[in-house]
Amino acid sequence: MLRIYNTLSSAKEEFVPLIPGRVSMYVCGVTVYDNCHIGHARANVAFDLVFRYLRHSGYDVTYVRNYTDIDDKIINRANRDGVPFNVISERYIKAFDEDMARLNLAIPTHQPKATEYVEEIIALVQKLVDSGAAYQTEGDVYFAVEKFDGYLKLSHRNLDDMLAGARVDVDERKHHPMDFALWKAAKPGEPFWSSPWGNGRPGWHIECSAMSMKLLGETFDIHGGGKDLVFPHHENEIAQSEAASGKPFVRYWMHNGFVNINSEKMSKSLGNFFTIREILENYDSEVLRFFLLSAHYRSPIDFSDQNLADAEAGLDRIYSALSGMEELLSKDGSADPSGTAQVANEAVAELTEKLAGLQHRFCEAMDDDFNSALAIAHIFDLIRSLNRVLADRNASGAPLTALFRQVRYEIATIAEVLGVLNTEPGGYLARMKSRKSSTLKIAVHEIEALIAERASARKAKDFKRSDEIRAHLLEMGIELLDSPSGTEWKVK
RNA sequence: GGCGACGUCGCCAAGUGGUAAGGCAAAGCUCUGCAAAAGCUUUAUUCAGCGGUUCAAAUCCGCUCGUCGCCUCCA
C-alpha cells in the first residue's frame, strides 16, 4: 500500500487514485529563461522517481510536466539580449530537455507550453471574472483572494499573518494587497495576445491551472513541485482552479526539499547556485542522480564535493561488484549454458535469501512515501552478499549461472524504477575511468609502458623496481591492481 | 512579527511506540612478492538537553538550546 505525504494535510496518507488503476499527475516544470540548476535537477529527478514507481506499481500514469514559456523573466532576458521572447524560451526548452535526458528522466506523457494554451487561459480567467472571483482593472485582471474561502489552506497560514509579514507591495488598484494577477496588460514592446480585457499575457500561476485541468480534468491525483512553490504558486493555483470549477483541484500535493550548497541555501540572489551543466563537467550524470536519490525527496540535501565523492564511491562499489559478477557469468555461461549447476554454501544461501526478499523490501521502502534512501540501502545489502559469493566463487570455481542471472534480473527491475544502475557495469567503469583519465598528467600509453616494464621486473623478481613503478604511478594518482590475468590500473 | 521544519556514529543518511539500517571514512586480520579490490572483525547501551506519558520512546507531549526554511522571483 502506497502512502504519500500530502502537504495539504501535513501527513502521510494512503494513496487512492480517483480512478482505480489510473493516476493523473502534474508537476511544475520550469520557467524557461536560463539554464537549469541543481535544484531543478532535484525536483525533476524526485518526480521522475514518483512517475516511474507508480508505473512500476501497475498504474496507468498520465504525467504532465509543463514549460512556462511566457513570463516577466523571459521578457527581461529577451530585452537584454535584444531578441524576441520566444528565442529565449525555445533556447532554454532545448537546454532543459538535454539536461533532463542526461539525468535519465523518463519523458512525461504531455509537456505542454503555456503559450499553446492561451485560449484556455483566457476562458478560465473569463470564468473567474464572470463568477465574481476576479476583477478587471486597467487591462489587468486580479484574483480576489478574499472571495475564496480556502485561501492559504495549503501553506497553512492566514491572511492577517501574511500581511503582518509586510513585504507585500501596495497597489491601489488591488482590492486586497494579496490579490494576484491572472492577466497582465501588455506594456509597449511586450509580447501580447488579444483578450476581452485588451492586449496582454497570462500572469504567473494561471497557466498551470489551465493546462492541468485541460489535460487531466478539474480534479486530479497528484500535483508536485519544489517546496518553494507552496506559496504563492500552488496556493494560487488552488484558488483559481477551485473557484472556477467548484471542485477539489488536487488530491495529493507533493513537495520536494531544497538543495543546499555547502550547508547554505542555494538561491539566485545569493549567487551560490550551480547549473546542471557545470556539475556534469565534474561528475558523472549517474553519480549526480544517485546522489539525489540517496536522501529522501522531502529532506534538504547538501550539495558538496565531499558528498558527491561519497556518492561516487558508493556507486562504484555497486558497479564493481556487478562487473565482477558479469565477468564470471560470461565464463560460466559457456561452461554451463543450462544455468542449472549450483553450489550450496553459506554465502550462496545468504545471497539467495536476500535476493528472494529484495523486491518486497524495495517496494516496502518505496511505498513509504518514495523512500529511495532506504531502497538504496537494500541494494547495498544485496551487494555485500554478492561480494561474499564472488569471493567464495573465486576460490571454488563453481558455476553459479542461475543465481547470477537472477541477481542481474532483480537489479535491472529496481534500476528501471530508480533510473540508475541501467548501465552495463563494464561500460560504467570504463566511462568513469576515461573521465578521470582526462585529468591525469600522464598519458595512457606511458602508464601502459610502465606497467609492461613492471611486469618484466616482477617476472625477474626485481621487486625493488616493481615497487618503484607502483609508487611513481601512485604519485600520479594511478593505482595498480594485480590479478592472475594481468595488471589493471585505475585512477584514484 | 506570523507559520513551519530539523537536530541519529568523524561525515552522509534510514528509522515516527517494541528496544539503533545502509554508505563513506578509519583500525585489525585474511588474501597479496608488496599493494589494491573483496571478505571477516571492530567503531552510537545511544538518538541536542531537561522533564513527562507508557510495561516499553530516537519515535508521543511539554520546555530549553541550536540550525534552517517560508511569508518577495525561486525546484
Coordinates of C-alpha atoms (C1' of nucleotides) in Angstrom, one line a residue:
Chain A
M1 CA 0.0 0.0 0.0
L2 CA 1.5 3.3 -1.1
R3 CA 1.5 6.1 1.3
I4 CA 2.2 9.7 0.2
Y5 CA 2.9 12.7 2.3
N6 CA 0.3 15.3 1.4
T7 CA 1.2 18.9 2.0
L8 CA -2.5 19.8 2.3
S9 CA -3.0 17.6 5.4
S10 CA 0.6 17.7 6.6
A11 CA 0.5 13.9 6.9
K12 CA 1.2 10.7 5.1
E13 CA -1.9 9.4 3.5
E14 CA -2.8 6.1 1.9
F15 CA -2.8 6.7 -1.9
V16 CA -6.1 6.1 -3.5
P17 CA -6.4 7.3 -7.1
L18 CA -9.5 9.0 -8.4
I19 CA -10.0 6.2 -10.9
P20 CA -8.8 2.8 -9.9
G21 CA -5.7 1.7 -11.7
R22 CA -5.0 5.2 -13.2
V23 CA -3.0 8.1 -11.9
S24 CA -3.1 11.7 -13.1
M25 CA -0.1 13.8 -12.1
Y26 CA 1.1 17.3 -12.9
V27 CA 4.5 18.7 -12.0
C28 CA 5.5 22.3 -12.3
G29 CA 8.3 22.3 -14.8
V30 CA 10.4 25.3 -15.4
T31 CA 10.2 28.9 -16.5
V32 CA 12.5 28.8 -19.4
Y33 CA 14.7 31.8 -19.1
D34 CA 18.0 30.3 -18.1
N35 CA 19.9 27.1 -17.7
C36 CA 18.7 24.7 -15.1
H37 CA 20.4 24.4 -11.7
I38 CA 20.9 21.6 -9.3
G39 CA 17.6 22.5 -7.6
H40 CA 15.7 21.8 -10.8
A41 CA 17.6 18.6 -11.1
R42 CA 16.5 17.5 -7.7
A43 CA 12.8 18.3 -8.2
N44 CA 12.7 16.7 -11.6
V45 CA 14.5 13.6 -10.5
A46 CA 12.2 13.3 -7.5
F47 CA 9.1 13.4 -9.6
D48 CA 10.6 11.2 -12.2
L49 CA 11.0 8.7 -9.4
V50 CA 7.4 9.1 -8.5
F51 CA 6.3 8.6 -12.1
R52 CA 8.5 5.5 -12.5
Y53 CA 7.4 3.9 -9.3
L54 CA 3.7 4.5 -9.9
R55 CA 4.2 2.8 -13.3
H56 CA 6.1 0.0 -11.7
S57 CA 3.3 -0.4 -9.2
G58 CA 1.0 -1.1 -12.2
Y59 CA -0.8 2.2 -12.6
D60 CA -1.6 3.7 -15.9
V61 CA 0.0 7.1 -15.3
T62 CA -0.7 10.3 -17.2
Y63 CA 2.2 12.6 -16.3
V64 CA 2.1 16.2 -17.3
R65 CA 5.1 18.5 -16.9
N66 CA 4.8 22.0 -18.3
Y67 CA 7.1 24.6 -19.7
T68 CA 6.2 28.1 -18.6
D69 CA 7.4 29.9 -21.7
I70 CA 5.9 33.4 -21.2
D71 CA 6.8 35.4 -18.2
D72 CA 8.4 38.6 -17.0
K73 CA 11.8 37.0 -16.6
I74 CA 11.8 35.6 -20.1
I75 CA 10.8 39.1 -21.4
N76 CA 13.5 40.7 -19.4
R77 CA 16.1 38.3 -20.7
A78 CA 14.9 38.8 -24.3
N79 CA 15.1 42.6 -24.0
R80 CA 18.6 42.3 -22.5
D81 CA 19.7 40.1 -25.4
G82 CA 17.7 42.1 -28.0
V83 CA 15.8 39.0 -29.3
P84 CA 12.1 38.0 -29.4
F85 CA 11.0 36.3 -26.2
N86 CA 10.4 33.0 -28.0
V87 CA 14.1 32.8 -29.0
I88 CA 14.9 32.8 -25.3
S89 CA 12.2 30.3 -24.3
E90 CA 13.0 27.9 -27.2
R91 CA 16.7 28.0 -26.4
Y92 CA 16.1 27.1 -22.8
I93 CA 13.5 24.5 -23.5
K94 CA 16.1 22.8 -25.6
A95 CA 18.6 23.1 -22.8
F96 CA 16.2 21.7 -20.2
D97 CA 15.4 18.7 -22.4
E98 CA 19.1 18.0 -22.8
D99 CA 19.8 18.3 -19.1
M100 CA 16.9 16.0 -18.2
A101 CA 17.9 13.5 -20.8
R102 CA 21.4 13.4 -19.3
L103 CA 19.8 12.7 -15.9
N104 CA 18.0 9.8 -17.4
L105 CA 14.5 11.2 -16.9
A106 CA 11.6 9.4 -18.5
I107 CA 9.6 11.5 -20.9
P108 CA 6.3 12.7 -19.4
T109 CA 3.1 11.9 -21.2
H110 CA 2.5 15.5 -22.0
Q111 CA 4.8 18.5 -22.0
P112 CA 2.6 21.5 -22.6
K113 CA 3.8 25.0 -23.2
A114 CA 1.9 28.0 -21.7
T115 CA 1.8 29.8 -25.0
E116 CA -0.1 27.0 -26.6
Y117 CA -2.9 27.2 -24.0
V118 CA -3.6 30.9 -24.1
E119 CA -7.1 30.3 -25.3
E120 CA -7.8 28.0 -22.3
I121 CA -6.2 30.5 -20.0
I122 CA -8.4 33.3 -21.3
A123 CA -11.5 31.2 -20.9
L124 CA -10.5 30.3 -17.3
V125 CA -9.9 34.0 -16.4
Q126 CA -13.2 34.9 -18.0
K127 CA -15.0 32.3 -15.9
L128 CA -13.4 33.7 -12.8
V129 CA -14.4 37.3 -13.8
D130 CA -17.9 36.2 -14.5
S131 CA -18.4 34.5 -11.2
G132 CA -17.0 37.5 -9.3
A133 CA -13.9 35.7 -8.1
A134 CA -11.8 38.0 -10.2
Y135 CA -12.0 41.6 -11.3
Q136 CA -10.6 43.8 -14.0
T137 CA -8.7 47.0 -13.6
E138 CA -7.0 48.9 -16.4
G139 CA -6.4 45.9 -18.6
D140 CA -5.1 43.7 -15.7
V141 CA -7.2 41.0 -14.1
Y142 CA -6.7 40.1 -10.5
F143 CA -8.0 37.3 -8.4
A144 CA -9.8 38.4 -5.3
V145 CA -8.3 36.2 -2.5
E146 CA -11.0 37.2 0.0
K147 CA -13.6 35.7 -2.2
F148 CA -12.1 32.3 -1.9
D149 CA -12.7 30.6 1.4
G150 CA -9.9 28.1 1.2
Y151 CA -7.2 30.5 0.5
L152 CA -3.9 29.6 2.2
K153 CA -5.1 26.1 3.2
L154 CA -2.1 24.6 1.5
S155 CA 0.5 26.8 3.2
H156 CA -1.4 26.7 6.5
R157 CA -1.5 30.4 7.1
N158 CA -4.0 33.2 7.3
L159 CA -4.3 36.5 5.5
D160 CA -3.7 38.6 8.6
D161 CA -0.4 37.0 9.4
M162 CA 0.7 37.2 5.8
L163 CA 0.1 41.0 5.9
A164 CA 1.9 41.3 9.2
G165 CA 5.0 40.0 7.3
A166 CA 4.6 43.2 5.4
R167 CA 6.6 42.6 2.3
V168 CA 3.6 43.0 0.1
D169 CA 3.7 45.8 -2.4
V170 CA 0.8 48.2 -2.0
D171 CA -1.1 48.6 -5.2
E172 CA -4.1 50.9 -5.1
R173 CA -5.8 49.1 -7.9
K174 CA -6.0 45.9 -5.9
H175 CA -9.0 45.2 -3.7
H176 CA -6.8 43.3 -1.2
P177 CA -3.0 43.5 -1.1
M178 CA -2.7 39.7 -1.5
D179 CA -4.7 39.7 -4.7
F180 CA -2.6 38.3 -7.6
A181 CA -2.6 38.8 -11.3
L182 CA -4.4 36.4 -13.6
W183 CA -3.9 38.6 -16.7
K184 CA -1.4 41.4 -17.3
A185 CA -1.9 44.2 -19.7
A186 CA 0.9 44.4 -22.3
K187 CA 3.4 47.3 -21.9
P188 CA 4.7 48.8 -25.1
G189 CA 7.1 46.4 -26.9
E190 CA 6.0 43.3 -24.9
P191 CA 4.6 40.2 -26.5
F192 CA 0.8 40.0 -26.2
W193 CA -2.4 38.1 -27.0
S194 CA -5.7 39.8 -27.5
S195 CA -8.3 39.2 -24.8
P196 CA -11.6 40.6 -23.6
W197 CA -9.5 42.9 -21.3
G198 CA -7.3 44.2 -24.1
N199 CA -3.9 43.1 -25.3
G200 CA -1.9 41.2 -22.6
R201 CA -0.5 38.0 -21.4
P202 CA -1.1 35.4 -18.7
G203 CA 0.0 36.1 -15.1
W204 CA 2.1 33.5 -13.4
H205 CA 0.1 30.7 -11.8
I206 CA -2.9 30.7 -14.2
E207 CA -1.1 28.7 -16.9
C208 CA -0.7 25.7 -14.6
S209 CA -4.3 25.7 -13.7
A210 CA -5.4 25.9 -17.4
M211 CA -3.0 23.2 -18.6
S212 CA -3.5 20.8 -15.8
M213 CA -7.3 21.0 -15.9
K214 CA -7.4 20.7 -19.7
L215 CA -5.1 17.7 -19.8
L216 CA -6.1 15.9 -16.5
G217 CA -9.5 17.2 -15.6
E218 CA -10.8 19.6 -12.9
T219 CA -9.8 17.2 -10.2
F220 CA -6.7 15.1 -10.5
D221 CA -4.5 12.9 -8.3
I222 CA -1.0 14.3 -7.7
H223 CA 0.5 17.8 -8.1
G224 CA 4.2 18.3 -7.4
G225 CA 6.9 20.8 -7.3
G226 CA 9.6 22.3 -5.1
K227 CA 8.8 23.4 -1.5
D228 CA 9.2 27.0 -2.5
L229 CA 6.2 26.7 -4.8
V230 CA 3.8 26.0 -1.9
F231 CA 3.3 29.7 -1.6
P232 CA 2.4 31.6 -3.6
H233 CA 2.3 29.4 -6.8
H234 CA 0.4 26.4 -5.7
E235 CA -1.8 28.3 -3.2
N236 CA -2.9 30.5 -6.1
E237 CA -3.4 27.5 -8.4
I238 CA -5.8 26.1 -5.9
A239 CA -7.7 29.3 -5.5
Q240 CA -8.1 29.9 -9.3
S241 CA -8.9 26.3 -10.1
E242 CA -11.4 25.6 -7.3
A243 CA -13.0 29.0 -7.6
A244 CA -13.6 28.2 -11.3
S245 CA -14.6 24.6 -11.1
G246 CA -16.2 24.4 -7.7
K247 CA -14.4 21.1 -7.2
P248 CA -11.4 20.0 -5.3
F249 CA -8.4 20.7 -7.5
V250 CA -5.8 18.2 -6.4
R251 CA -5.9 15.2 -4.1
Y252 CA -2.3 14.8 -3.1
W253 CA 0.1 17.8 -3.0
M254 CA 3.8 16.7 -3.1
H255 CA 6.8 19.0 -2.5
N256 CA 10.4 18.2 -2.6
G257 CA 13.0 19.7 -0.3
F258 CA 15.7 22.1 -1.2
V259 CA 19.3 21.6 -2.3
N260 CA 21.8 23.5 -0.1
I261 CA 25.2 24.4 -1.2
N262 CA 27.8 23.6 1.4
S263 CA 25.0 23.9 4.0
E264 CA 23.8 27.2 2.8
K265 CA 20.5 27.8 1.0
M266 CA 21.1 27.9 -2.7
S267 CA 19.4 30.9 -4.4
K268 CA 19.8 33.0 -7.4
S269 CA 20.1 36.1 -5.3
L270 CA 22.9 34.7 -3.2
G271 CA 24.6 33.6 -6.5
N272 CA 25.7 30.3 -5.0
F273 CA 24.0 28.1 -7.5
F274 CA 25.4 25.5 -9.8
T275 CA 23.8 24.7 -13.1
I276 CA 23.4 21.1 -14.1
R277 CA 25.9 21.6 -16.9
E278 CA 28.5 22.9 -14.6
I279 CA 28.2 19.9 -12.3
L280 CA 28.3 17.4 -15.1
E281 CA 31.6 18.8 -16.1
N282 CA 33.0 17.3 -12.8
Y283 CA 30.7 14.4 -12.1
D284 CA 29.1 11.7 -14.0
S285 CA 25.4 12.2 -14.5
E286 CA 24.6 8.9 -13.0
V287 CA 26.6 9.8 -9.9
L288 CA 24.5 13.0 -9.6
R289 CA 21.3 11.1 -9.9
F290 CA 22.4 8.5 -7.4
F291 CA 23.4 11.3 -5.0
L292 CA 20.0 12.9 -5.3
L293 CA 18.3 9.6 -4.6
S294 CA 20.4 8.9 -1.6
A295 CA 18.3 11.2 0.6
H296 CA 14.6 11.2 0.9
Y297 CA 13.0 13.7 -1.5
R298 CA 11.4 15.8 1.2
S299 CA 14.7 16.3 3.2
P300 CA 17.0 19.0 2.5
I301 CA 20.1 17.7 0.7
D302 CA 23.5 19.3 0.9
F303 CA 25.5 19.6 -2.3
S304 CA 29.2 19.5 -1.7
D305 CA 32.3 17.9 -3.2
Q306 CA 32.6 15.6 -0.3
N307 CA 29.0 14.3 -0.6
L308 CA 29.3 13.8 -4.3
A309 CA 32.5 12.0 -3.9
D310 CA 30.9 9.7 -1.3
A311 CA 28.1 9.0 -3.7
E312 CA 30.5 8.2 -6.4
A313 CA 32.4 5.8 -4.2
G314 CA 29.2 4.1 -3.3
L315 CA 28.0 3.7 -6.9
D316 CA 31.5 2.5 -7.9
R317 CA 31.2 -0.2 -5.2
I318 CA 27.9 -1.4 -6.7
Y319 CA 29.1 -1.4 -10.2
S320 CA 32.4 -3.1 -9.3
A321 CA 30.6 -6.0 -7.7
L322 CA 28.2 -6.3 -10.7
S323 CA 31.1 -6.1 -13.1
G324 CA 32.8 -8.9 -11.2
M325 CA 29.7 -10.9 -11.4
E326 CA 29.2 -10.3 -15.1
E327 CA 32.8 -11.4 -15.8
L328 CA 32.2 -14.7 -14.1
L329 CA 28.8 -15.0 -15.8
S330 CA 30.4 -14.7 -19.2
K331 CA 32.8 -17.5 -18.3
D332 CA 30.1 -19.7 -16.6
G333 CA 27.7 -19.1 -19.4
S334 CA 29.8 -21.2 -21.8
A335 CA 30.7 -23.8 -19.3
D336 CA 27.1 -24.2 -18.0
P337 CA 24.7 -22.9 -20.6
S338 CA 21.7 -24.5 -18.9
G339 CA 22.5 -22.5 -15.8
T340 CA 21.4 -25.3 -13.5
A341 CA 24.7 -26.1 -11.7
Q342 CA 24.7 -24.8 -8.2
V343 CA 26.9 -25.0 -5.2
A344 CA 25.4 -24.7 -1.8
N345 CA 27.3 -22.9 0.9
E346 CA 26.6 -20.2 3.4
A347 CA 27.3 -17.3 1.2
V348 CA 25.2 -18.6 -1.6
A349 CA 22.4 -19.3 0.8
E350 CA 22.6 -15.8 2.1
L351 CA 22.5 -14.3 -1.3
T352 CA 19.6 -16.5 -2.4
E353 CA 17.7 -15.3 0.6
K354 CA 18.5 -11.7 0.2
L355 CA 17.5 -11.9 -3.5
A356 CA 14.2 -13.6 -2.7
G357 CA 13.2 -10.7 -0.4
L358 CA 14.7 -7.9 -2.4
Q359 CA 11.6 -6.8 -4.4
H360 CA 9.5 -6.9 -1.3
R361 CA 11.8 -4.8 0.7
F362 CA 12.3 -2.4 -2.2
C363 CA 8.5 -1.9 -2.6
E364 CA 8.1 -1.5 1.1
A365 CA 10.6 1.3 1.1
M366 CA 9.1 3.0 -1.9
D367 CA 5.6 2.5 -0.7
D368 CA 6.6 4.6 2.3
D369 CA 6.4 8.0 0.6
F370 CA 9.1 7.0 -2.0
N371 CA 11.9 6.3 0.4
S372 CA 14.7 5.9 -2.2
A373 CA 17.4 6.2 0.5
L374 CA 16.2 3.1 2.2
A375 CA 15.7 1.4 -1.1
I376 CA 19.3 2.1 -2.0
A377 CA 20.4 0.7 1.4
H378 CA 18.7 -2.6 0.4
I379 CA 20.7 -2.7 -2.7
F380 CA 23.9 -2.2 -0.8
D381 CA 22.8 -5.1 1.4
L382 CA 22.5 -7.3 -1.6
I383 CA 25.9 -6.2 -3.0
R384 CA 27.6 -7.2 0.2
S385 CA 26.1 -10.7 -0.1
L386 CA 27.0 -10.8 -3.8
N387 CA 30.6 -9.8 -3.0
R388 CA 30.8 -12.7 -0.4
V389 CA 29.7 -15.1 -3.1
L390 CA 32.1 -13.6 -5.5
A391 CA 35.0 -14.0 -3.1
D392 CA 33.9 -17.6 -2.5
R393 CA 33.4 -18.5 -6.0
N394 CA 36.8 -17.2 -7.0
A395 CA 38.1 -19.9 -4.7
S396 CA 35.8 -22.7 -5.6
G397 CA 35.3 -22.0 -9.3
A398 CA 31.8 -23.4 -9.1
P399 CA 29.4 -22.1 -11.7
L400 CA 26.6 -20.0 -10.3
T401 CA 24.9 -19.0 -13.5
A402 CA 21.3 -19.2 -12.5
L403 CA 21.9 -17.3 -9.3
F404 CA 23.9 -14.6 -11.0
R405 CA 21.3 -14.2 -13.8
Q406 CA 18.7 -13.8 -11.1
V407 CA 20.8 -11.0 -9.5
R408 CA 21.1 -9.3 -12.8
Y409 CA 17.4 -9.5 -13.3
E410 CA 16.4 -8.3 -9.9
I411 CA 18.8 -5.4 -10.1
A412 CA 17.6 -4.4 -13.5
T413 CA 14.0 -4.4 -12.2
I414 CA 14.9 -1.9 -9.5
A415 CA 17.2 0.1 -11.7
E416 CA 14.2 0.7 -14.0
V417 CA 12.5 2.5 -11.2
L418 CA 15.4 4.3 -9.7
G419 CA 16.8 5.3 -13.1
V420 CA 20.3 4.4 -12.0
L421 CA 22.3 1.2 -12.5
N422 CA 20.9 0.9 -16.0
T423 CA 24.4 0.9 -17.5
E424 CA 26.2 -2.2 -18.4
P425 CA 28.8 -2.4 -15.5
G426 CA 31.8 -2.7 -17.6
G427 CA 30.6 0.4 -19.5
Y428 CA 30.1 2.4 -16.4
L429 CA 33.5 1.6 -15.1
A430 CA 35.1 2.4 -18.4
R431 CA 33.2 5.7 -18.5
M432 CA 34.5 6.6 -15.1
K433 CA 38.0 5.6 -16.0
S434 CA 38.1 7.7 -19.1
R435 CA 36.5 10.7 -17.3
K436 CA 39.2 10.5 -14.6
S437 CA 42.0 9.8 -17.1
S438 CA 41.3 13.1 -18.8
T439 CA 42.5 14.9 -15.7
L440 CA 45.8 12.9 -15.4
K441 CA 49.2 14.5 -16.0
I442 CA 50.4 11.3 -17.6
A443 CA 49.4 9.8 -20.9
V444 CA 47.7 6.4 -21.0
H445 CA 50.4 4.9 -23.2
E446 CA 53.1 6.0 -20.7
I447 CA 51.1 4.3 -18.0
E448 CA 50.9 1.1 -20.0
A449 CA 54.6 1.2 -20.8
L450 CA 55.4 1.5 -17.1
I451 CA 53.1 -1.4 -16.4
A452 CA 54.8 -3.5 -19.0
E453 CA 58.2 -2.6 -17.6
R454 CA 57.0 -3.5 -14.1
A455 CA 55.7 -6.8 -15.4
S456 CA 59.1 -7.8 -16.6
A457 CA 60.7 -6.6 -13.5
R458 CA 58.3 -8.7 -11.5
K459 CA 59.0 -11.7 -13.7
A460 CA 62.7 -11.2 -13.0
K461 CA 61.8 -10.9 -9.2
D462 CA 63.1 -7.3 -9.3
F463 CA 60.6 -6.2 -6.7
K464 CA 62.6 -3.1 -6.0
R465 CA 62.0 -1.7 -9.5
S466 CA 58.5 -3.1 -9.4
D467 CA 57.6 -1.1 -6.3
E468 CA 59.3 2.0 -7.6
I469 CA 56.9 1.9 -10.5
R470 CA 54.0 1.3 -8.3
A471 CA 55.0 4.2 -6.1
H472 CA 55.7 6.5 -9.0
L473 CA 52.3 5.8 -10.6
L474 CA 50.5 6.3 -7.3
E475 CA 52.0 9.7 -7.1
M476 CA 50.5 10.4 -10.4
G477 CA 47.2 9.2 -9.0
I478 CA 47.3 5.8 -10.6
E479 CA 46.6 2.7 -8.6
L480 CA 47.7 -0.7 -9.9
L481 CA 45.6 -3.8 -9.4
D482 CA 47.4 -7.1 -9.9
S483 CA 45.4 -10.1 -10.7
P484 CA 46.1 -13.6 -12.1
S485 CA 45.1 -12.3 -15.5
G486 CA 47.4 -9.3 -15.5
T487 CA 47.7 -5.8 -14.1
E488 CA 44.8 -3.4 -14.3
W489 CA 45.0 0.3 -13.4
K490 CA 42.6 2.8 -12.1
V491 CA 42.6 6.4 -11.3
K492 CA 42.5 7.1 -7.6
Chain B
rG1 C1' 6.3 39.6 13.9
rG2 C1' 3.5 35.1 11.8
rC3 C1' 3.9 29.9 10.1
rG4 C1' 6.8 25.6 9.7
rA5 C1' 10.9 22.0 9.5
rC6 C1' 15.0 19.8 11.5
rG7 C1' 19.0 18.3 15.4
rU8 C1' 20.6 10.0 14.9
rC9 C1' 28.5 7.3 15.0
rG10 C1' 34.2 11.5 12.3
rC11 C1' 31.0 12.7 7.5
rC12 C1' 26.3 11.3 4.6
rA13 C1' 21.8 9.0 5.9
rA14 C1' 17.2 5.4 7.1
rG15 C1' 14.3 4.6 11.2
rU16 C1' 7.6 8.1 13.8
rG17 C1' 5.8 3.2 20.3
rG18 C1' 8.9 -2.6 21.0
rU19 C1' 14.4 -1.9 22.3
rA20 C1' 19.7 1.9 16.7
rA21 C1' 19.5 0.1 8.6
rG22 C1' 22.9 1.3 4.8
rG23 C1' 27.0 4.2 2.5
rC24 C1' 31.7 7.0 3.0
rA25 C1' 35.9 7.4 6.2
rA26 C1' 39.0 4.7 10.0
rA27 C1' 41.5 0.3 12.6
rG28 C1' 43.0 -5.0 12.8
rC29 C1' 43.0 -9.7 10.3
rU30 C1' 42.7 -12.9 5.6
rC31 C1' 44.4 -12.7 0.6
rU32 C1' 49.0 -10.5 -2.0
rG33 C1' 56.3 -10.8 -3.5
rC34 C1' 54.4 -5.7 -1.9
rA35 C1' 49.8 -3.5 -2.9
rA36 C1' 44.7 -2.7 -4.4
rA37 C1' 39.9 -4.8 -4.6
rA38 C1' 37.0 -8.1 -1.8
rG39 C1' 35.8 -10.8 2.7
rC40 C1' 35.8 -11.1 8.0
rU41 C1' 36.0 -8.3 12.7
rU42 C1' 35.7 -3.6 15.2
rU43 C1' 33.6 1.6 15.5
rA44 C1' 26.4 5.3 18.8
rU45 C1' 23.8 0.9 25.9
rU46 C1' 22.5 5.5 22.5
rC47 C1' 19.4 9.2 19.1
rA48 C1' 20.8 18.2 21.1
rG49 C1' 19.4 18.9 26.6
rC50 C1' 15.8 18.5 30.6
rG51 C1' 11.2 16.8 32.3
rG52 C1' 6.5 13.9 31.4
rU53 C1' 3.1 9.9 29.3
rU54 C1' 3.8 4.4 28.7
rC55 C1' 5.1 -2.3 30.6
rA56 C1' 8.0 -0.1 26.6
rA57 C1' 10.2 6.4 23.3
rA58 C1' 15.1 8.2 18.8
rU59 C1' 9.9 7.7 17.8
rC60 C1' 4.2 10.8 21.7
rC61 C1' 3.6 15.5 24.9
rG62 C1' 6.0 20.0 27.3
rC63 C1' 10.0 23.2 28.0
rU64 C1' 15.2 24.8 26.8
rC65 C1' 19.2 25.2 23.5
rG66 C1' 20.9 25.1 18.4
rU67 C1' 20.3 25.1 12.9
rC68 C1' 17.4 26.1 8.8
rG69 C1' 13.2 27.3 5.6
rC70 C1' 8.7 30.1 4.0
rC71 C1' 6.0 34.8 4.5
rU72 C1' 9.2 38.5 -2.4
rC73 C1' 11.0 35.8 -8.2
rC74 C1' 12.8 30.9 -7.0
rA75 C1' 12.8 23.5 -7.8

